[in-house]
Coordinates of C-alpha atoms and ligand atoms in Angstrom, one line a residue:
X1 CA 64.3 -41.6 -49.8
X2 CA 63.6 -43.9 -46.9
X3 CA 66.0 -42.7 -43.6
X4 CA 66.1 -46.2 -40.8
X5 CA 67.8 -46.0 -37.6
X6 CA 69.9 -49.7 -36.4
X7 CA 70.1 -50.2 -32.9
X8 CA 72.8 -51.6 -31.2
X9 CA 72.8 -55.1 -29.3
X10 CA 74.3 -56.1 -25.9
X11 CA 74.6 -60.0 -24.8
X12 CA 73.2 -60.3 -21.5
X13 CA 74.5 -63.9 -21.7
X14 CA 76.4 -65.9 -24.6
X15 CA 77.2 -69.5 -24.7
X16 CA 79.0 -70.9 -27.6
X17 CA 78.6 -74.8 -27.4
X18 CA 79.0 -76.2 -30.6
X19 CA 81.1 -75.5 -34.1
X20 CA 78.1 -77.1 -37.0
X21 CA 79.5 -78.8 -40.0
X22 CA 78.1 -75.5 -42.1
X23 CA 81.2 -73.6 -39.8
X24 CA 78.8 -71.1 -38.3
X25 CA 78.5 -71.4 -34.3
X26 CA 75.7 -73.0 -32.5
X27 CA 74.8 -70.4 -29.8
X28 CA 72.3 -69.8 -26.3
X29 CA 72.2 -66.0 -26.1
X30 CA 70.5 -63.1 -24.1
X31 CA 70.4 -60.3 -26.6
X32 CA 68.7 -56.7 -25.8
X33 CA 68.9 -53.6 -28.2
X34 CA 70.3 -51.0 -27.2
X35 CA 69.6 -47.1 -27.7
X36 CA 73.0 -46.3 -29.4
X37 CA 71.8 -46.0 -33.4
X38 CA 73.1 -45.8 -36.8
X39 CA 71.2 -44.1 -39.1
X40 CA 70.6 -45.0 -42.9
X41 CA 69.3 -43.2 -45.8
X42 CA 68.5 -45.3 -48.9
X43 CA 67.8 -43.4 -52.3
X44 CA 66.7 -44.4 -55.4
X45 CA 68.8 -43.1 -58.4
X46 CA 68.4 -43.0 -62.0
X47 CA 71.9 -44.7 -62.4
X48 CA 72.5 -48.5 -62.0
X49 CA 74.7 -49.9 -59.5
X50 CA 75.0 -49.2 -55.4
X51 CA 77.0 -45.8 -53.9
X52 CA 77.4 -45.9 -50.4
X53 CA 79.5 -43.7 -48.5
X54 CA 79.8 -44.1 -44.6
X55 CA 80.6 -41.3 -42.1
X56 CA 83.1 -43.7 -40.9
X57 CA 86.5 -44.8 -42.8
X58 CA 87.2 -47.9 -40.8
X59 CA 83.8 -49.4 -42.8
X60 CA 84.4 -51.0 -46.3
X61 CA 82.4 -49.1 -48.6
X62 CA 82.7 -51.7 -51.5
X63 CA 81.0 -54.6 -52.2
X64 CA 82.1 -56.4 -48.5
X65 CA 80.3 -53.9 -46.6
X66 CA 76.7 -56.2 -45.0
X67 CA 74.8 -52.9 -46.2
X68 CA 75.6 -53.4 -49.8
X69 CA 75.0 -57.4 -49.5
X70 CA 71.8 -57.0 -48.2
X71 CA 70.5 -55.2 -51.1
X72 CA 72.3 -57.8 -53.6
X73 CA 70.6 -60.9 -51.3
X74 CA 67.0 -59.2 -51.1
X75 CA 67.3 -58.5 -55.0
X76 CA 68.2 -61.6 -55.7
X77 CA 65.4 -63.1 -53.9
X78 CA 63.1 -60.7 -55.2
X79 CA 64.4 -61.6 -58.9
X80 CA 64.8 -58.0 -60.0
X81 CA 68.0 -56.2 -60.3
X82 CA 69.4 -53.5 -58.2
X83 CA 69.2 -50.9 -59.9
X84 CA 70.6 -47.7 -59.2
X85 CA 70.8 -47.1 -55.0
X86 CA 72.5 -44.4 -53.2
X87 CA 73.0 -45.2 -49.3
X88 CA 74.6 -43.4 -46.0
X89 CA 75.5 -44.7 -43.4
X90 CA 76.0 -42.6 -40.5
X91 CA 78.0 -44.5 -38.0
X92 CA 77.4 -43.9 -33.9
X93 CA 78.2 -48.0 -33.5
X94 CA 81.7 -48.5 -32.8
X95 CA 83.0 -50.7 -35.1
X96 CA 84.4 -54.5 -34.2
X97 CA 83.1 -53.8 -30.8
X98 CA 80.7 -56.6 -30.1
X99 CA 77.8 -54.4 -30.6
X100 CA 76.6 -55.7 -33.8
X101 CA 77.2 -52.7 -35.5
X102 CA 77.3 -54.2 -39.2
X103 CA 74.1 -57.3 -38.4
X104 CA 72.3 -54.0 -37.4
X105 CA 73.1 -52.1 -40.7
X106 CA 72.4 -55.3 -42.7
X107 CA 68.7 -55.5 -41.1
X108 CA 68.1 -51.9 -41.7
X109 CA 69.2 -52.3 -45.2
X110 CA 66.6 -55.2 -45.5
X111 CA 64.0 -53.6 -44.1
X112 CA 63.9 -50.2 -45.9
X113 CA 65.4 -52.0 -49.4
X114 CA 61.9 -54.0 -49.2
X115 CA 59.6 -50.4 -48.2
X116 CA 61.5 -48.9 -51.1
X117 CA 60.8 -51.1 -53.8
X118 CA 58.0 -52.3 -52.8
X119 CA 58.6 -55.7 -52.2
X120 CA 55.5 -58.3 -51.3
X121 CA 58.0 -59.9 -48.7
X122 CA 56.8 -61.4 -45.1
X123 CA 58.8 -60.8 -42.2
X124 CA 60.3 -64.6 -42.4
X125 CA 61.4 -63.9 -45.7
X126 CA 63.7 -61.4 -44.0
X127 CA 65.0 -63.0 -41.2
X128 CA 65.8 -66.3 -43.3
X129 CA 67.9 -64.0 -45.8
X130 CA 69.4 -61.9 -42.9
X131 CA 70.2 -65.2 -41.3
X132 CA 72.6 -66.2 -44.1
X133 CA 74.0 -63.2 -44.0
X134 CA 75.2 -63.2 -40.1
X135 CA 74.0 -65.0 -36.6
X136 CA 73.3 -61.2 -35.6
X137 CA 71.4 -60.2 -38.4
X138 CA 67.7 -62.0 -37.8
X139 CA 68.0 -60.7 -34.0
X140 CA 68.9 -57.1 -35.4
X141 CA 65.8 -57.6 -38.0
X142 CA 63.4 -58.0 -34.7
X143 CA 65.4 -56.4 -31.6
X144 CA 64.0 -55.7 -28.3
X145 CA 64.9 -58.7 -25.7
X146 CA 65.1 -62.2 -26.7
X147 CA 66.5 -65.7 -26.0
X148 CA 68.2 -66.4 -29.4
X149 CA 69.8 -69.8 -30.2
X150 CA 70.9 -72.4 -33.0
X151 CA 73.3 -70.1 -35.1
X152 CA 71.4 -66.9 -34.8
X153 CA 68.4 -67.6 -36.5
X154 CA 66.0 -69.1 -33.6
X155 CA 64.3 -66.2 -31.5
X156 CA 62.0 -66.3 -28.9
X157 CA 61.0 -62.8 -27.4
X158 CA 61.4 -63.2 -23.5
X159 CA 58.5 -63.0 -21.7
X160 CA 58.8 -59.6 -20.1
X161 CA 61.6 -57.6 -21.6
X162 CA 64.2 -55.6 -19.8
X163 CA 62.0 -52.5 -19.9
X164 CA 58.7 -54.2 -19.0
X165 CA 59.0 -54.4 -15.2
X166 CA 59.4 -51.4 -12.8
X167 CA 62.2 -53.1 -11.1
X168 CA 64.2 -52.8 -14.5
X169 CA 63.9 -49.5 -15.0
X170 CA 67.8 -49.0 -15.6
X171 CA 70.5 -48.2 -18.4
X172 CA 74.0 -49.9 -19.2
X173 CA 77.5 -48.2 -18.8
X174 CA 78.6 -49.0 -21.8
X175 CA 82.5 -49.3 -21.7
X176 CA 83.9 -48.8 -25.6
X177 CA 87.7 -49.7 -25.6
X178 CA 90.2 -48.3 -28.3
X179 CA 90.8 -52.1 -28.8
X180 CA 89.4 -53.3 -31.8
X181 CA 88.4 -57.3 -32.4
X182 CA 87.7 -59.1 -35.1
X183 CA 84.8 -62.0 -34.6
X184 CA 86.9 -64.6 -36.5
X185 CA 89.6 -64.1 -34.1
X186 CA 87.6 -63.9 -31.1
X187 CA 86.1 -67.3 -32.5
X188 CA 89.7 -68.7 -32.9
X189 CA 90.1 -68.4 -29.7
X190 CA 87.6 -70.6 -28.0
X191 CA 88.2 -73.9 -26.6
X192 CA 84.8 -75.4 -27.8
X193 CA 85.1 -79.5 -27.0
X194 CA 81.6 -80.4 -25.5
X195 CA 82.5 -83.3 -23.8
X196 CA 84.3 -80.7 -21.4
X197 CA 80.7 -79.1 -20.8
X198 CA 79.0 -79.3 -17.5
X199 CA 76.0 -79.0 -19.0
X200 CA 74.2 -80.3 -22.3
X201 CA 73.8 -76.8 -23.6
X202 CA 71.7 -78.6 -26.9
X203 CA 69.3 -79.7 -24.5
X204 CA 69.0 -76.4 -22.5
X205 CA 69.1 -74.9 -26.2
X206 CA 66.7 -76.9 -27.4
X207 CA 64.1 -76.1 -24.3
X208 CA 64.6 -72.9 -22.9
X209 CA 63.4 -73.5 -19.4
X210 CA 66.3 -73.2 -17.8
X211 CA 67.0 -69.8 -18.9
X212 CA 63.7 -68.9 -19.4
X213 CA 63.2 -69.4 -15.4
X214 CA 66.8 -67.6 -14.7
X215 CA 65.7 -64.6 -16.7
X216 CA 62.6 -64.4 -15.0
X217 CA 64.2 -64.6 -11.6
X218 CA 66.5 -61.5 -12.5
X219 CA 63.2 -59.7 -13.8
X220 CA 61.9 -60.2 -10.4
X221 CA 64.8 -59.1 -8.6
X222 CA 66.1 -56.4 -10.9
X223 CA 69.6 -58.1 -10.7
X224 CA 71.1 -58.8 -14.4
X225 CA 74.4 -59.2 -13.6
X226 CA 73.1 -62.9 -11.9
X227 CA 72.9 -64.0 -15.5
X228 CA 75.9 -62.6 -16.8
X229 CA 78.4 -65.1 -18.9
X230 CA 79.9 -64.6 -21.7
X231 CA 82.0 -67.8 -23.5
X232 CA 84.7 -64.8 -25.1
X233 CA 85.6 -63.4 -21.5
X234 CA 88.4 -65.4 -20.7
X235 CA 90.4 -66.9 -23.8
X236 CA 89.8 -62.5 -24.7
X237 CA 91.3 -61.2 -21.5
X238 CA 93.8 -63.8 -21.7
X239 CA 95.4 -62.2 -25.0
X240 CA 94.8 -58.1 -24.4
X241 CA 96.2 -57.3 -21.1
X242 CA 94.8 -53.6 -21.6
X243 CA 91.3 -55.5 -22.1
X244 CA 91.3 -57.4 -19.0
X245 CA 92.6 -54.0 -17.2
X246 CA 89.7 -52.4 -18.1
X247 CA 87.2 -55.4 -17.6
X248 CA 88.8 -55.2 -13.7
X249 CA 88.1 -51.2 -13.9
X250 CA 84.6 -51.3 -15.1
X251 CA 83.9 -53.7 -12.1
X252 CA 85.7 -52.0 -9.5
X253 CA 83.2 -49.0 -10.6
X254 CA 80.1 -50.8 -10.9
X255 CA 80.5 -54.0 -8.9
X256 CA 80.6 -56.1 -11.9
X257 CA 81.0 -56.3 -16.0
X258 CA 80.1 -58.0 -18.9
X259 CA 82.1 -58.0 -22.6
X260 CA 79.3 -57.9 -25.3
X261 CA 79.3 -60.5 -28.0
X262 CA 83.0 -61.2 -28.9
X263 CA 84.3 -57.6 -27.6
X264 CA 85.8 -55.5 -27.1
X265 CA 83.0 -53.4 -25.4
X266 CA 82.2 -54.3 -22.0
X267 CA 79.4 -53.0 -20.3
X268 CA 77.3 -53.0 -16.4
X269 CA 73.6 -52.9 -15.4
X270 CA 73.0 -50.0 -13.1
X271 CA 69.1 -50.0 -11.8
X272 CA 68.0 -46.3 -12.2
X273 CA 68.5 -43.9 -14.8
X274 CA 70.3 -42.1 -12.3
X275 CA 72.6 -44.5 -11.1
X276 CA 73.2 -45.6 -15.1
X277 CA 74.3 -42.1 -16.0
X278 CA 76.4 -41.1 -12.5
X279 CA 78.3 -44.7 -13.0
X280 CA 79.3 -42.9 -17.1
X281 CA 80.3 -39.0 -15.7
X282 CA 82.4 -40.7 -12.6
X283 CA 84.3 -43.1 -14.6
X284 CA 88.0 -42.7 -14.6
X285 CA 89.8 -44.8 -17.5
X286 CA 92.8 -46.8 -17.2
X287 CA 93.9 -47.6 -20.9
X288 CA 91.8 -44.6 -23.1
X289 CA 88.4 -46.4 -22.9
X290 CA 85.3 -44.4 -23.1
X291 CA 81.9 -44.6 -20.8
X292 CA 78.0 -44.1 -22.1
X293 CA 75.0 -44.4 -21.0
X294 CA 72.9 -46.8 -23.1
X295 CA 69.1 -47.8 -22.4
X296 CA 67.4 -50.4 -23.3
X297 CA 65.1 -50.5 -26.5
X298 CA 62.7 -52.1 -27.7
X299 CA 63.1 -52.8 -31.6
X300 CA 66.2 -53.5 -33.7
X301 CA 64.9 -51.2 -36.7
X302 CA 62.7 -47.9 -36.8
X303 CA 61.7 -46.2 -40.1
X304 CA 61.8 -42.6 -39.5
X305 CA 60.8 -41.1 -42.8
Ligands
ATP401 P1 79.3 -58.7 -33.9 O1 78.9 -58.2 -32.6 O2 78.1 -59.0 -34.9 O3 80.3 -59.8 -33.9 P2 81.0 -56.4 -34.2 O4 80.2 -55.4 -33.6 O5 82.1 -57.0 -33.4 O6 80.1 -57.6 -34.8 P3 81.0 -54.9 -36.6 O7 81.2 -53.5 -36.2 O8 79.7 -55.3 -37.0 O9 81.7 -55.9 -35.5 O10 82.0 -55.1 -37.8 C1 82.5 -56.4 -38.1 C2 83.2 -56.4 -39.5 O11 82.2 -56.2 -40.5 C3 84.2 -55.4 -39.7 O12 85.4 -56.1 -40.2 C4 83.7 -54.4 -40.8 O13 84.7 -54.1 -41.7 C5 82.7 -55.3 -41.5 N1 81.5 -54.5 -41.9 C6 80.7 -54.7 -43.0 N2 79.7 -53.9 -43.1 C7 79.7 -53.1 -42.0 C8 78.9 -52.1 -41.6 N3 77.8 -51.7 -42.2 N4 79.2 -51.5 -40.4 C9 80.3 -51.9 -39.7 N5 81.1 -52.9 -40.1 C10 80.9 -53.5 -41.3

């Protein structure tokens, strides 16, 4: 038995700039994990075939679920069969939240599937099979804070992470609506014609500068919410009122907000432990969202046993 934790992600900053021929998304992003986990345990079983069973009934437990794909990609690639596979998936991640919730299950799946059977499989092996699987997935494999481009699969770990400078030592009010969205609806939405753009985001994608000296800049300063953008936040608000209630709430509280990948979640940047947790207790909700406190963390997978 092999039990893996899969951490959560938050965009700091998310620019969709391009729809590719293959109909995936090219992307600029921000991502950081975040210390709000699902936790897996994989078992091998004298039986053939894959049970899974999830502590939540909103997730698919058939076939569709990225858990049970993950193990048919990674055998596949492995050229060996399945076999027999029991898995649990013990869900803290709200689902269709923006979090990543599913990418991160997918990378735990791939990392403990290879531990558990053994597999003579490098690192890039992993990220190139997680990164047909989902944009999210190759970030999920690695975690921690990192510029992450192209459709997902280009990372680059940022030079000093969130949690690597004193001035950052802060947590997120994480803001989980009872809104649920779905990503292909989210991406439905967008207006994405770059000859709108006031900036060539496949150069800045392509060099990294630019954002590589903003983030620096709100290292130094301690102020995230300076980079804060996120492509969904308008064309979102725009069709859930309740949404754009709550994004007005969450700033009111905390000065400003930020939804997280495609939403529904939105979240702040307080800058002390203290300050992130107060911002949670005092917050009042207008439409039945619910507050956490989430810290930064520094890997999208842990192995615990
Ligand atoms: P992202 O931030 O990557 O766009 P999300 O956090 O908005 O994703 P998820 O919770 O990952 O959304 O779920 C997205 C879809 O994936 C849902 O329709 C869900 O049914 C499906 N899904 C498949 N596998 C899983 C899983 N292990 N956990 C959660 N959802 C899963």
């Amino acid at each position: 038995m092999i039990r893996v934790r899969a951490y959560a992600k938050l965009n700091l900053f998310l620019k969709i700039y391009d729809l590719r021929p293959d109909k995936f998304h090219n992307l600029v992003s921000i991502m950081q994990s975040v210390d709000l986990t699902d936790v897996l345990d994989f078992e091998l079983t004298d039986g053939e075939g894959i049970t899974l069973t999830c502590s939540n009934d909103q997730v698919p437990v058939d076939e569709t679920n990225l858990v049970w794909r993950a193990a048919a990609a990674l055998a596949a690639r492995a050229d060996r069969d399945v076999g027999g596979l029991k898995i649990h998936i013990e869900k803290n991640i709200p689902v269709k939240g923006g979090l990543a919730g599913g990418s991160a299950d997918c990378a735990a799946a791939l990392i403990a599937l290879r531990d558990l059977w053994k597999l003579e499989l490098e690192d890039g092996a992993l990220l190139s099979i997680g990164a047909e699987l989902g944009s999210d997935v190759p970030f999920c494999i690695i975690g921690g804070t990192m510029l992450v481009s192209n459709r997902g699969e280009r990372l680059e770990p940022m030079a000093e992470g969130i949690s690597a400078s004193a001035k950052c030592a802060g947590g997120f009010m994480l803001v989980v609506p009872p809104t649920d969205i779905e990503t292909p609806v989210a991406y439905g939405l967008l207006d994405i014609d770059r000859s709108k753009q006031e900036l060539d985001w496949k150069d800045i994608a392509e060099d990294y500068s630019l954002i590589r000296d903003s983030w620096m800049n709100a290292i130094s300063t301690g102020e995230f919410a300076m980079l804060f953008c996120n492509d969904f936040e308008t064309p979102v608000y725009n069709v859930w009122q309740e949404l754009a209630d709550i994004y007005n709430n969450v700033r009111n509280h905390a000065g400003h907000a930020l939804l997280s990948g495609s939403g529904s979640c939105m979240f702040a940047w307080l800058p002390s432990v203290e300050e992130a947790m107060r911002a949670t207790e005092t917050y009042n909700p207008v439409a039945g969202e619910v507050a956490i406190a989430v810290f930064p963390a520094k890997s999208g997978v842990e192995i615990l046993e």
